[in-house]
Structure formats: structure tokens, C-alpha cells
PDB file of C-alpha atoms in Angstrom:
ATOM      1  CA  MET Q   1     114.692 119.328  87.784  1.00  0.00           C
ATOM      2  CA  PRO Q   2     114.360 115.604  88.409  1.00  0.00           C
ATOM      3  CA  ILE Q   3     113.071 113.364  91.139  1.00  0.00           C
ATOM      4  CA  LYS Q   4     115.784 111.219  92.741  1.00  0.00           C
ATOM      5  CA  ILE Q   5     115.027 107.547  93.314  1.00  0.00           C
ATOM      6  CA  PRO Q   6     117.133 104.378  93.555  1.00  0.00           C
ATOM      7  CA  ASN Q   7     118.298 103.011  90.200  1.00  0.00           C
ATOM      8  CA  ASP Q   8     116.777  99.584  90.849  1.00  0.00           C
ATOM      9  CA  LEU Q   9     113.399 100.682  92.220  1.00  0.00           C
ATOM     10  CA  PRO Q  10     110.751  99.089  89.939  1.00  0.00           C
ATOM     11  CA  ALA Q  11     109.199 102.516  89.350  1.00  0.00           C
ATOM     12  CA  PHE Q  12     112.465 103.769  87.824  1.00  0.00           C
ATOM     13  CA  ARG Q  13     112.079 101.849  84.544  1.00  0.00           C
ATOM     14  CA  THR Q  14     108.365 102.634  84.281  1.00  0.00           C
ATOM     15  CA  LEU Q  15     108.919 106.365  84.709  1.00  0.00           C
ATOM     16  CA  GLU Q  16     111.935 106.298  82.398  1.00  0.00           C
ATOM     17  CA  ARG Q  17     109.796 104.754  79.638  1.00  0.00           C
ATOM     18  CA  GLU Q  18     107.277 107.567  80.170  1.00  0.00           C
ATOM     19  CA  ARG Q  19     110.087 110.117  79.698  1.00  0.00           C
ATOM     20  CA  ILE Q  20     109.605 111.469  83.185  1.00  0.00           C
ATOM     21  CA  PHE Q  21     112.672 113.331  84.436  1.00  0.00           C
ATOM     22  CA  ILE Q  22     114.248 111.093  87.057  1.00  0.00           C
ATOM     23  CA  ILE Q  23     117.812 110.922  88.265  1.00  0.00           C
ATOM     24  CA  PRO Q  24     119.624 107.916  89.753  1.00  0.00           C
ATOM     25  CA  ASP Q  25     121.224 108.089  93.194  1.00  0.00           C
ATOM     26  CA  ASP Q  26     124.790 108.047  91.938  1.00  0.00           C
ATOM     27  CA  ARG Q  27     124.369 111.053  89.643  1.00  0.00           C
ATOM     28  CA  ALA Q  28     122.383 113.065  92.192  1.00  0.00           C
ATOM     29  CA  GLN Q  29     125.245 112.809  94.680  1.00  0.00           C
ATOM     30  CA  HIS Q  30     127.349 115.092  92.456  1.00  0.00           C
ATOM     31  CA  GLN Q  31     124.776 117.914  92.367  1.00  0.00           C
ATOM     32  CA  ASP Q  32     125.274 120.808  94.777  1.00  0.00           C
ATOM     33  CA  ILE Q  33     121.692 121.921  95.388  1.00  0.00           C
ATOM     34  CA  ARG Q  34     119.214 121.787  98.242  1.00  0.00           C
ATOM     35  CA  ALA Q  35     116.677 119.188  97.145  1.00  0.00           C
ATOM     36  CA  LEU Q  36     113.229 118.976  98.707  1.00  0.00           C
ATOM     37  CA  LYS Q  37     113.077 116.043 101.093  1.00  0.00           C
ATOM     38  CA  ILE Q  38     109.761 114.189 100.836  1.00  0.00           C
ATOM     39  CA  ALA Q  39     108.790 111.082 102.790  1.00  0.00           C
ATOM     40  CA  ILE Q  40     106.037 108.714 101.642  1.00  0.00           C
ATOM     41  CA  LEU Q  41     104.421 106.536 104.297  1.00  0.00           C
ATOM     42  CA  ASN Q  42     102.988 103.851 102.030  1.00  0.00           C
ATOM     43  CA  LEU Q  43     100.171 101.894 103.691  1.00  0.00           C
ATOM     44  CA  MET Q  44      98.622 100.543 100.489  1.00  0.00           C
ATOM     45  CA  PRO Q  45      98.772  96.766  99.835  1.00  0.00           C
ATOM     46  CA  ASP Q  46     100.264  96.991  96.332  1.00  0.00           C
ATOM     47  CA  LYS Q  47     103.182  99.175  97.295  1.00  0.00           C
ATOM     48  CA  ILE Q  48     104.963  99.120  93.947  1.00  0.00           C
ATOM     49  CA  THR Q  49     101.901 100.431  92.096  1.00  0.00           C
ATOM     50  CA  THR Q  50     101.344 103.185  94.668  1.00  0.00           C
ATOM     51  CA  GLU Q  51     105.026 104.152  94.596  1.00  0.00           C
ATOM     52  CA  THR Q  52     104.911 104.536  90.828  1.00  0.00           C
ATOM     53  CA  GLN Q  53     101.679 106.540  90.885  1.00  0.00           C
ATOM     54  CA  LEU Q  54     102.898 109.014  93.505  1.00  0.00           C
ATOM     55  CA  LEU Q  55     106.404 109.352  92.066  1.00  0.00           C
ATOM     56  CA  ARG Q  56     104.884 110.095  88.667  1.00  0.00           C
ATOM     57  CA  LEU Q  57     102.981 113.045  90.169  1.00  0.00           C
ATOM     58  CA  LEU Q  58     105.877 114.334  92.269  1.00  0.00           C
ATOM     59  CA  SER Q  59     108.159 114.415  89.233  1.00  0.00           C
ATOM     60  CA  ASN Q  60     106.057 116.903  87.289  1.00  0.00           C
ATOM     61  CA  THR Q  61     107.777 120.131  88.481  1.00  0.00           C
ATOM     62  CA  PRO Q  62     111.138 121.890  87.959  1.00  0.00           C
ATOM     63  CA  LEU Q  63     112.042 121.052  91.590  1.00  0.00           C
ATOM     64  CA  HIS Q  64     114.606 118.471  92.644  1.00  0.00           C
ATOM     65  CA  VAL Q  65     112.919 116.031  95.034  1.00  0.00           C
ATOM     66  CA  ASP Q  66     114.559 113.374  97.216  1.00  0.00           C
ATOM     67  CA  ILE Q  67     112.269 110.565  98.361  1.00  0.00           C
ATOM     68  CA  ASP Q  68     112.277 108.333 101.419  1.00  0.00           C
ATOM     69  CA  LEU Q  69     109.823 105.426 101.285  1.00  0.00           C
ATOM     70  CA  VAL Q  70     108.620 104.569 104.786  1.00  0.00           C
ATOM     71  CA  GLN Q  71     106.799 101.574 106.244  1.00  0.00           C
ATOM     72  CA  MET Q  72     105.335 100.747 109.625  1.00  0.00           C
ATOM     73  CA  SER Q  73     107.731  98.615 111.669  1.00  0.00           C
ATOM     74  CA  SER Q  74     104.734  97.119 113.504  1.00  0.00           C
ATOM     75  CA  HIS Q  75     103.151  95.679 110.340  1.00  0.00           C
ATOM     76  CA  ILE Q  76     104.360  93.062 107.843  1.00  0.00           C
ATOM     77  CA  SER Q  77     103.224  93.650 104.255  1.00  0.00           C
ATOM     78  CA  LYS Q  78     101.421  90.617 102.839  1.00  0.00           C
ATOM     79  CA  ASN Q  79     101.153  91.838  99.232  1.00  0.00           C
ATOM     80  CA  THR Q  80     104.677  93.112  98.558  1.00  0.00           C
ATOM     81  CA  SER Q  81     107.790  90.976  98.891  1.00  0.00           C
ATOM     82  CA  GLN Q  82     110.006  91.440 101.903  1.00  0.00           C
ATOM     83  CA  GLU Q  83     112.955  91.692  99.523  1.00  0.00           C
ATOM     84  CA  HIS Q  84     111.406  94.833  98.046  1.00  0.00           C
ATOM     85  CA  MET Q  85     110.553  96.269 101.454  1.00  0.00           C
ATOM     86  CA  LEU Q  86     114.045  95.661 102.822  1.00  0.00           C
ATOM     87  CA  ALA Q  87     115.692  97.072  99.699  1.00  0.00           C
ATOM     88  CA  PHE Q  88     113.720 100.296  99.330  1.00  0.00           C
ATOM     89  CA  TYR Q  89     111.850 101.095 102.555  1.00  0.00           C
ATOM     90  CA  LYS Q  90     112.892 102.523 105.884  1.00  0.00           C
ATOM     91  CA  THR Q  91     110.945 101.943 109.069  1.00  0.00           C
ATOM     92  CA  PHE Q  92     109.618 104.858 111.059  1.00  0.00           C
ATOM     93  CA  PRO Q  93     112.234 104.375 113.819  1.00  0.00           C
ATOM     94  CA  GLU Q  94     114.891 104.750 111.119  1.00  0.00           C
ATOM     95  CA  VAL Q  95     113.587 108.169 109.970  1.00  0.00           C
ATOM     96  CA  LYS Q  96     112.095 109.642 113.137  1.00  0.00           C
ATOM     97  CA  ASP Q  97     115.169 111.813 113.757  1.00  0.00           C
ATOM     98  CA  ASN Q  98     114.991 113.224 110.217  1.00  0.00           C
ATOM     99  CA  ARG Q  99     113.232 116.382 109.117  1.00  0.00           C
ATOM    100  CA  TYR Q 100     111.306 116.674 105.862  1.00  0.00           C
ATOM    101  CA  ASP Q 101     109.881 119.399 103.694  1.00  0.00           C
ATOM    102  CA  GLY Q 102     106.854 117.215 102.966  1.00  0.00           C
ATOM    103  CA  LEU Q 103     105.178 113.966 103.911  1.00  0.00           C
ATOM    104  CA  ILE Q 104     102.563 111.922 102.050  1.00  0.00           C
ATOM    105  CA  ILE Q 105     100.503 109.396 104.018  1.00  0.00           C
ATOM    106  CA  THR Q 106      98.572 107.037 101.764  1.00  0.00           C
ATOM    107  CA  GLY Q 107      95.280 105.309 102.253  1.00  0.00           C
ATOM    108  CA  ALA Q 108      94.970 101.785 103.656  1.00  0.00           C
ATOM    109  CA  PRO Q 109      92.401  98.977 103.275  1.00  0.00           C
ATOM    110  CA  VAL Q 110      91.355  99.119 106.940  1.00  0.00           C
ATOM    111  CA  GLU Q 111      88.452 101.561 106.781  1.00  0.00           C
ATOM    112  CA  GLN Q 112      85.889  99.161 108.215  1.00  0.00           C
ATOM    113  CA  ILE Q 113      88.024  98.487 111.283  1.00  0.00           C
ATOM    114  CA  ASP Q 114      87.910 100.790 114.297  1.00  0.00           C
ATOM    115  CA  TYR Q 115      91.020 102.947 114.346  1.00  0.00           C
ATOM    116  CA  GLU Q 116      92.279 101.527 117.627  1.00  0.00           C
ATOM    117  CA  GLU Q 117      91.940  97.964 116.280  1.00  0.00           C
ATOM    118  CA  VAL Q 118      94.361  98.538 113.384  1.00  0.00           C
ATOM    119  CA  ASP Q 119      97.527  96.608 114.229  1.00  0.00           C
ATOM    120  CA  TYR Q 120      99.832  99.568 113.577  1.00  0.00           C
ATOM    121  CA  TRP Q 121      97.574 102.263 115.081  1.00  0.00           C
ATOM    122  CA  GLU Q 122      99.906 103.134 117.966  1.00  0.00           C
ATOM    123  CA  GLU Q 123     102.868 103.582 115.655  1.00  0.00           C
ATOM    124  CA  PHE Q 124     100.719 105.475 113.153  1.00  0.00           C
ATOM    125  CA  CYS Q 125      99.763 107.940 115.901  1.00  0.00           C
ATOM    126  CA  GLN Q 126     103.466 108.391 116.654  1.00  0.00           C
ATOM    127  CA  VAL Q 127     103.998 109.328 112.995  1.00  0.00           C
ATOM    128  CA  LEU Q 128     101.173 111.878 113.120  1.00  0.00           C
ATOM    129  CA  GLU Q 129     102.550 113.454 116.288  1.00  0.00           C
ATOM    130  CA  TRP Q 130     106.080 113.476 114.833  1.00  0.00           C
ATOM    131  CA  SER Q 131     104.802 115.172 111.661  1.00  0.00           C
ATOM    132  CA  LYS Q 132     103.822 118.235 113.703  1.00  0.00           C
ATOM    133  CA  THR Q 133     107.449 119.004 114.535  1.00  0.00           C
ATOM    134  CA  ASN Q 134     109.555 117.256 111.873  1.00  0.00           C
ATOM    135  CA  VAL Q 135     107.579 117.920 108.677  1.00  0.00           C
ATOM    136  CA  TYR Q 136     106.612 121.243 107.132  1.00  0.00           C
ATOM    137  CA  SER Q 137     103.587 120.082 105.092  1.00  0.00           C
ATOM    138  CA  THR Q 138     101.661 116.806 104.972  1.00  0.00           C
ATOM    139  CA  ILE Q 139      99.169 115.349 102.482  1.00  0.00           C
ATOM    140  CA  HIS Q 140      96.942 112.630 103.938  1.00  0.00           C
ATOM    141  CA  ILE Q 141      95.027 110.398 101.498  1.00  0.00           C
ATOM    142  CA  CYS Q 142      91.695 108.555 101.994  1.00  0.00           C
ATOM    143  CA  TRP Q 143      91.965 106.420 105.180  1.00  0.00           C
ATOM    144  CA  GLY Q 144      95.126 108.319 106.043  1.00  0.00           C
ATOM    145  CA  ALA Q 145      93.092 111.543 105.915  1.00  0.00           C
ATOM    146  CA  GLN Q 146      90.228 110.151 107.980  1.00  0.00           C
ATOM    147  CA  ALA Q 147      92.596 108.725 110.585  1.00  0.00           C
ATOM    148  CA  ALA Q 148      94.606 111.953 110.810  1.00  0.00           C
ATOM    149  CA  LEU Q 149      91.475 114.063 111.281  1.00  0.00           C
ATOM    150  CA  TYR Q 150      90.418 111.694 114.049  1.00  0.00           C
ATOM    151  CA  TYR Q 151      93.814 111.846 115.758  1.00  0.00           C
ATOM    152  CA  HIS Q 152      94.462 115.582 115.410  1.00  0.00           C
ATOM    153  CA  TYR Q 153      90.922 116.937 115.728  1.00  0.00           C
ATOM    154  CA  GLY Q 154      88.660 114.177 117.046  1.00  0.00           C
ATOM    155  CA  ILE Q 155      86.561 113.999 113.869  1.00  0.00           C
ATOM    156  CA  PRO Q 156      84.748 110.639 113.520  1.00  0.00           C
ATOM    157  CA  LYS Q 157      84.272 108.498 110.452  1.00  0.00           C
ATOM    158  CA  TYR Q 158      80.947 106.953 109.382  1.00  0.00           C
ATOM    159  CA  LEU Q 159      80.333 103.638 107.644  1.00  0.00           C
ATOM    160  CA  LEU Q 160      78.612 104.013 104.266  1.00  0.00           C
ATOM    161  CA  ASP Q 161      75.691 101.837 103.150  1.00  0.00           C
ATOM    162  CA  ARG Q 162      77.468 101.212  99.837  1.00  0.00           C
ATOM    163  CA  LYS Q 163      81.084 101.671  98.867  1.00  0.00           C
ATOM    164  CA  LYS Q 164      81.786 105.136  97.429  1.00  0.00           C
ATOM    165  CA  PHE Q 165      83.342 103.929  94.220  1.00  0.00           C
ATOM    166  CA  GLY Q 166      83.906 105.742  90.957  1.00  0.00           C
ATOM    167  CA  ASN Q 167      84.975 108.918  89.204  1.00  0.00           C
ATOM    168  CA  PHE Q 168      83.169 111.896  90.729  1.00  0.00           C
ATOM    169  CA  LYS Q 169      82.810 115.553  89.777  1.00  0.00           C
ATOM    170  CA  HIS Q 170      83.833 118.131  92.391  1.00  0.00           C
ATOM    171  CA  HIS Q 171      83.642 121.867  92.885  1.00  0.00           C
ATOM    172  CA  ILE Q 172      85.906 124.291  94.723  1.00  0.00           C
ATOM    173  CA  ASP Q 173      84.706 126.019  97.893  1.00  0.00           C
ATOM    174  CA  VAL Q 174      87.836 128.139  98.441  1.00  0.00           C
ATOM    175  CA  PRO Q 175      89.062 129.535  95.088  1.00  0.00           C
ATOM    176  CA  GLU Q 176      92.070 131.226  96.698  1.00  0.00           C
ATOM    177  CA  SER Q 177      93.442 127.934  98.031  1.00  0.00           C
ATOM    178  CA  LEU Q 178      97.135 127.540  97.196  1.00  0.00           C
ATOM    179  CA  ILE Q 179      96.913 123.827  96.530  1.00  0.00           C
ATOM    180  CA  LEU Q 180      94.080 124.333  94.015  1.00  0.00           C
ATOM    181  CA  LYS Q 181      95.700 127.302  92.257  1.00  0.00           C
ATOM    182  CA  GLY Q 182      94.884 127.172  88.540  1.00  0.00           C
ATOM    183  CA  PHE Q 183      92.003 124.692  88.897  1.00  0.00           C
ATOM    184  CA  GLY Q 184      88.820 125.274  86.939  1.00  0.00           C
ATOM    185  CA  ASP Q 185      85.368 125.506  88.502  1.00  0.00           C
ATOM    186  CA  VAL Q 186      84.934 121.727  88.443  1.00  0.00           C
ATOM    187  CA  PHE Q 187      87.300 118.772  88.399  1.00  0.00           C
ATOM    188  CA  HIS Q 188      87.141 114.993  88.621  1.00  0.00           C
ATOM    189  CA  CYS Q 189      88.751 112.614  91.076  1.00  0.00           C
ATOM    190  CA  PRO Q 190      88.286 108.896  91.835  1.00  0.00           C
ATOM    191  CA  HIS Q 191      86.994 107.651  95.187  1.00  0.00           C
ATOM    192  CA  SER Q 192      87.167 104.143  96.579  1.00  0.00           C
ATOM    193  CA  ARG Q 193      86.126 103.921 100.233  1.00  0.00           C
ATOM    194  CA  HIS Q 194      83.620 102.388 102.638  1.00  0.00           C
ATOM    195  CA  THR Q 195      83.579 105.273 105.124  1.00  0.00           C
ATOM    196  CA  GLU Q 196      83.308 109.047 105.147  1.00  0.00           C
ATOM    197  CA  VAL Q 197      83.793 112.131 107.267  1.00  0.00           C
ATOM    198  CA  ARG Q 198      81.036 114.734 107.271  1.00  0.00           C
ATOM    199  CA  ARG Q 199      81.156 118.426 106.602  1.00  0.00           C
ATOM    200  CA  GLU Q 200      79.161 119.316 109.708  1.00  0.00           C
ATOM    201  CA  ASP Q 201      81.817 117.697 111.917  1.00  0.00           C
ATOM    202  CA  ILE Q 202      84.646 119.464 110.104  1.00  0.00           C
ATOM    203  CA  GLU Q 203      82.909 122.832 110.405  1.00  0.00           C
ATOM    204  CA  LYS Q 204      82.857 122.460 114.199  1.00  0.00           C
ATOM    205  CA  VAL Q 205      86.663 122.765 114.180  1.00  0.00           C
ATOM    206  CA  PRO Q 206      87.714 126.418 113.643  1.00  0.00           C
ATOM    207  CA  ALA Q 207      91.216 125.360 112.561  1.00  0.00           C
ATOM    208  CA  LEU Q 208      89.905 123.495 109.490  1.00  0.00           C
ATOM    209  CA  THR Q 209      88.483 124.577 106.139  1.00  0.00           C
ATOM    210  CA  VAL Q 210      86.609 122.523 103.548  1.00  0.00           C
ATOM    211  CA  VAL Q 211      88.372 123.431 100.310  1.00  0.00           C
ATOM    212  CA  ALA Q 212      86.529 121.244  97.789  1.00  0.00           C
ATOM    213  CA  GLU Q 213      83.649 118.763  97.742  1.00  0.00           C
ATOM    214  CA  SER Q 214      81.357 116.723  95.515  1.00  0.00           C
ATOM    215  CA  ASN Q 215      77.573 116.662  95.459  1.00  0.00           C
ATOM    216  CA  GLU Q 216      77.754 112.879  95.012  1.00  0.00           C
ATOM    217  CA  ALA Q 217      80.895 111.912  96.953  1.00  0.00           C
ATOM    218  CA  GLY Q 218      80.903 114.475  99.772  1.00  0.00           C
ATOM    219  CA  VAL Q 219      83.919 116.282 101.151  1.00  0.00           C
ATOM    220  CA  GLN Q 220      87.019 115.872  98.989  1.00  0.00           C
ATOM    221  CA  LEU Q 221      89.697 118.207 100.354  1.00  0.00           C
ATOM    222  CA  VAL Q 222      90.222 119.830 103.757  1.00  0.00           C
ATOM    223  CA  CYS Q 223      93.126 121.921 105.010  1.00  0.00           C
ATOM    224  CA  ASP Q 224      94.211 123.603 108.208  1.00  0.00           C
ATOM    225  CA  ARG Q 225      94.247 127.384 108.409  1.00  0.00           C
ATOM    226  CA  ALA Q 226      98.002 127.541 107.915  1.00  0.00           C
ATOM    227  CA  GLU Q 227      97.725 125.352 104.774  1.00  0.00           C
ATOM    228  CA  ARG Q 228     100.308 122.917 106.094  1.00  0.00           C
ATOM    229  CA  GLN Q 229      97.989 119.931 106.606  1.00  0.00           C
ATOM    230  CA  PHE Q 230      95.904 118.604 103.710  1.00  0.00           C
ATOM    231  CA  PHE Q 231      93.320 115.850 103.957  1.00  0.00           C
ATOM    232  CA  GLN Q 232      92.037 114.433 100.663  1.00  0.00           C
ATOM    233  CA  PHE Q 233      89.418 111.689 100.537  1.00  0.00           C
ATOM    234  CA  GLY Q 234      89.736 110.742  96.883  1.00  0.00           C
ATOM    235  CA  HIS Q 235      92.647 109.178  95.055  1.00  0.00           C
ATOM    236  CA  TRP Q 236      94.166 111.684  92.629  1.00  0.00           C
ATOM    237  CA  GLU Q 237      97.143 109.345  92.321  1.00  0.00           C
ATOM    238  CA  TYR Q 238      95.080 106.564  90.709  1.00  0.00           C
ATOM    239  CA  ASP Q 239      95.850 105.848  87.077  1.00  0.00           C
ATOM    240  CA  ARG Q 240      93.372 104.921  84.345  1.00  0.00           C
ATOM    241  CA  GLU Q 241      93.028 101.226  85.252  1.00  0.00           C
ATOM    242  CA  THR Q 242      93.112 101.323  89.071  1.00  0.00           C
ATOM    243  CA  LEU Q 243      89.355 101.361  89.670  1.00  0.00           C
ATOM    244  CA  ALA Q 244      88.882  98.711  86.986  1.00  0.00           C
ATOM    245  CA  LYS Q 245      91.388  96.421  88.672  1.00  0.00           C
ATOM    246  CA  GLU Q 246      89.606  96.895  92.006  1.00  0.00           C
ATOM    247  CA  TYR Q 247      86.236  96.166  90.394  1.00  0.00           C
ATOM    248  CA  PHE Q 248      87.315  92.978  88.592  1.00  0.00           C
ATOM    249  CA  ARG Q 249      89.244  91.787  91.650  1.00  0.00           C
ATOM    250  CA  ASP Q 250      86.173  92.109  93.871  1.00  0.00           C
ATOM    251  CA  LYS Q 251      83.921  90.509  91.231  1.00  0.00           C
ATOM    252  CA  GLU Q 252      86.250  87.514  91.064  1.00  0.00           C
ATOM    253  CA  LYS Q 253      86.032  87.207  94.853  1.00  0.00           C
ATOM    254  CA  GLY Q 254      82.224  87.153  94.616  1.00  0.00           C
ATOM    255  CA  LEU Q 255      81.848  90.404  96.538  1.00  0.00           C
ATOM    256  CA  ASP Q 256      78.782  92.619  96.156  1.00  0.00           C
ATOM    257  CA  ILE Q 257      80.442  95.457  94.230  1.00  0.00           C
ATOM    258  CA  ASP Q 258      78.755  98.100  92.080  1.00  0.00           C
ATOM    259  CA  LEU Q 259      80.144  99.285  88.776  1.00  0.00           C
ATOM    260  CA  PRO Q 260      82.417 102.301  89.351  1.00  0.00           C
ATOM    261  CA  TYR Q 261      80.331 105.458  88.934  1.00  0.00           C
ATOM    262  CA  ASN Q 262      80.950 107.514  85.782  1.00  0.00           C
ATOM    263  CA  TYR Q 263      83.974 105.442  84.821  1.00  0.00           C
ATOM    264  CA  PHE Q 264      83.346 102.887  82.065  1.00  0.00           C
ATOM    265  CA  PRO Q 265      81.812 104.471  78.924  1.00  0.00           C
ATOM    266  CA  GLY Q 266      78.168 103.426  78.783  1.00  0.00           C
ATOM    267  CA  ASN Q 267      78.710 101.496  82.041  1.00  0.00           C
ATOM    268  CA  ASP Q 268      80.280  98.763  79.917  1.00  0.00           C
ATOM    269  CA  PRO Q 269      83.229  97.125  81.733  1.00  0.00           C
ATOM    270  CA  ALA Q 270      84.585  95.959  78.382  1.00  0.00           C
ATOM    271  CA  GLN Q 271      85.261  99.576  77.379  1.00  0.00           C
ATOM    272  CA  THR Q 272      88.439 101.522  78.163  1.00  0.00           C
ATOM    273  CA  PRO Q 273      87.820 103.567  81.340  1.00  0.00           C
ATOM    274  CA  ILE Q 274      87.503 107.341  81.232  1.00  0.00           C
ATOM    275  CA  PHE Q 275      90.678 109.054  82.511  1.00  0.00           C
ATOM    276  CA  ASN Q 276      89.791 112.698  83.074  1.00  0.00           C
ATOM    277  CA  TRP Q 277      91.496 113.516  86.394  1.00  0.00           C
ATOM    278  CA  SER Q 278      95.176 113.362  85.353  1.00  0.00           C
ATOM    279  CA  CYS Q 279      95.484 117.124  84.721  1.00  0.00           C
ATOM    280  CA  SER Q 280      94.045 118.067  88.101  1.00  0.00           C
ATOM    281  CA  ALA Q 281      96.149 115.384  89.817  1.00  0.00           C
ATOM    282  CA  ASN Q 282      99.372 116.720  88.313  1.00  0.00           C
ATOM    283  CA  LEU Q 283      98.401 120.312  89.090  1.00  0.00           C
ATOM    284  CA  LEU Q 284      97.521 119.531  92.717  1.00  0.00           C
ATOM    285  CA  TYR Q 285     100.859 117.879  93.467  1.00  0.00           C
ATOM    286  CA  SER Q 286     102.772 120.543  91.555  1.00  0.00           C
ATOM    287  CA  ASN Q 287     100.986 123.231  93.558  1.00  0.00           C
ATOM    288  CA  TRP Q 288     101.716 121.415  96.808  1.00  0.00           C
ATOM    289  CA  LEU Q 289     105.426 121.102  96.063  1.00  0.00           C
ATOM    290  CA  ASN Q 290     105.781 124.656  94.771  1.00  0.00           C
ATOM    291  CA  TYR Q 291     103.390 126.885  96.738  1.00  0.00           C
ATOM    292  CA  CYS Q 292     102.892 124.900  99.943  1.00  0.00           C
ATOM    293  CA  VAL Q 293     106.383 123.442 100.384  1.00  0.00           C
ATOM    294  CA  TYR Q 294     109.211 124.953  98.305  1.00  0.00           C
ATOM    295  CA  GLN Q 295     108.212 128.610  98.692  1.00  0.00           C
ATOM    296  CA  ARG Q 296     107.468 128.312 102.415  1.00  0.00           C
ATOM    297  CA  THR Q 297     109.705 125.701 104.025  1.00  0.00           C
ATOM    298  CA  PRO Q 298     112.929 126.969 105.646  1.00  0.00           C
ATOM    299  CA  TYR Q 299     116.208 126.299 103.878  1.00  0.00           C
ATOM    300  CA  ASP Q 300     117.518 124.702 107.060  1.00  0.00           C
ATOM    301  CA  LEU Q 301     114.998 122.022 107.996  1.00  0.00           C
ATOM    302  CA  ASN Q 302     116.051 122.360 111.631  1.00  0.00           C
ATOM    303  CA  ASP Q 303     114.223 125.708 111.558  1.00  0.00           C
ATOM    304  CA  ILE Q 304     110.799 124.146 110.901  1.00  0.00           C
ATOM    305  CA  GLU Q 305     108.307 125.670 113.319  1.00  0.00           C
ATOM    306  CA  PRO Q 306     106.057 123.150 115.075  1.00  0.00           C
ATOM    307  CA  LEU Q 307     102.566 122.898 113.655  1.00  0.00           C
ATOM    308  CA  ARG Q 308      99.900 124.655 115.715  1.00  0.00           C
ATOM    309  CA  GLU Q 309      96.506 122.977 115.493  1.00  0.00           C
ATOM    310  CA  ASP Q 310      94.695 125.945 117.055  1.00  0.00           C
ATOM    311  CA  ILE Q 311      95.398 128.399 114.215  1.00  0.00           C
TER     312      ILE Q 311
END
């Protein structure tokens, strides 16, 4: 089954060239099926790139998925045109009465700012509270994961001495996890962040479980006991060139940036980067849609039971 997106969304042509099964709005309106409703709260600066990356992963299942792209009404994007935002994005007030099978909250380049100092923090907290009653399952990514753990469970973040930047190897702590079903003993995933959460703080919260981690990068994936909330600190959605673009961008700005770890062959930035996390990325999002959403969410979204954080 396809993923439904607007015909003129920039990602449409990219995914079509990649032979990814997508369906335009007009054709989807004639199909009599119950599609999964997924919202993406996109907080990343380059929204078009992030849209394409996430839509690519969400399209890799037999399930029909309808997407709502959401932005914060209290923040004006500086890196994506307002024409694009007005054409394809809804504000949170416009979707707050909706119910969704799933929600994805992206990272944001505000890690080094205290949570309460982020200009859209109050509205972001409203989204997190709303997700407990109006969304069946939520994936939080990088800063979105750190901020959600802070809001829901009071878990702090810590500033790193050096940016955690590169392609890191991870291992699974909970082999029976639904979202990691079919994973091997080890997998790779990129990280790009200035802050971290620590395992000892997570383990103080009985409702949470560390599902996967890295000896070099720390905790990678956390879930609640009901497996409805997922907090991932890497960027499975990144494509081959994303870390390279970040590296060269920061070098051009004169910033003190290390080479991405385990990324360029021979640590030579002139070489094509290693891309060895695409299989695990596709499997994770397929598992989430199938095992954590489709097989568990009620047919009538009005029957979603509120999330309990004490389970």
C-alpha cells in the first residue's frame, strides 16, 4: 500500500524517482480503506530534507499511511520558505482536535539552550500533553526525545564536552522489543548532538526501559512499558550525505568540528561516506507502523485510551 502525500510536495518527485509507492491526494480519495493517520511535527531547520527522509521510511510497508505535516504556530521557520510552510503545513491549533494513530516529533537545533528558553517551549509542552490522549504511539527523535523525557518524566539533559557526531555501533538490551523485531545483535545509527541523557537517570523511572545503546554514543532507544512512547537519540532518518553536509557546513563557518566518527572511509572527507544504517532504519519504522501502531491502535480513533505514564 502507498503513502499519501500532496501531489506538489517537493518530496513527491524525489520519492517517485526512487520508485517508492506513493499516491497523490486525488487518487487516494477514491479508496475505501482505513488509512493510518500519522502526524509529523517537523522542528528541523531544513524541513524539505527532513520531510523526504521520514516519508521515505514511512513508505516502506504494505500499509496505507496518511500524513499531516505540523509546525509550531509560535515559531517562524528561517530556513524554509513561508510559501512551503503555508502550502503543506498545519499549525498545532489546526490539528489539536484530531486524533492520530502515530506521531513523529523530530529533533531541533536548540540543544544548547535550556528547555524553558526555547521560543516555542510552551506550545511544545501542549503538544506533548495532547499526545497522551490524541495519539496512540509517538516516536521522539534526538532533541525531541530529550525534551519529551524531561517533560513527561523529569529526566535532565547534560551538555557534552564535544559534539557526539558520527556513525556509531549499537547493541540491543531488550531482544523482545517490538520496534526492534528482526534486528541483529548490532546495528549502526548516526548521531549529531551536543547533549545527552544518561542511563542512570532513565533507570530511576520504573515506567521506562532502555532498549538499545552504544558503548561510544550512550543510550540510543528508550520506550515506556506499554511500548507506546519511543525516544531515540540518533537519527535513523539521515541519508548517506547528511552528516557530511553538517560537517562541511560547520567547517565553512569556522566552527571547531571533528570529523564524523566512523563515517568517511579512512577518515578522508573526499571519500563517499559509509551508509550502513539504511536497513535498520527501514526495519525500525516498518516495525513501528506494523507492530506498535497498526496491530494495536483502535479502528475508531475516538477509542484511543489515554496514555498512562505510571505503567
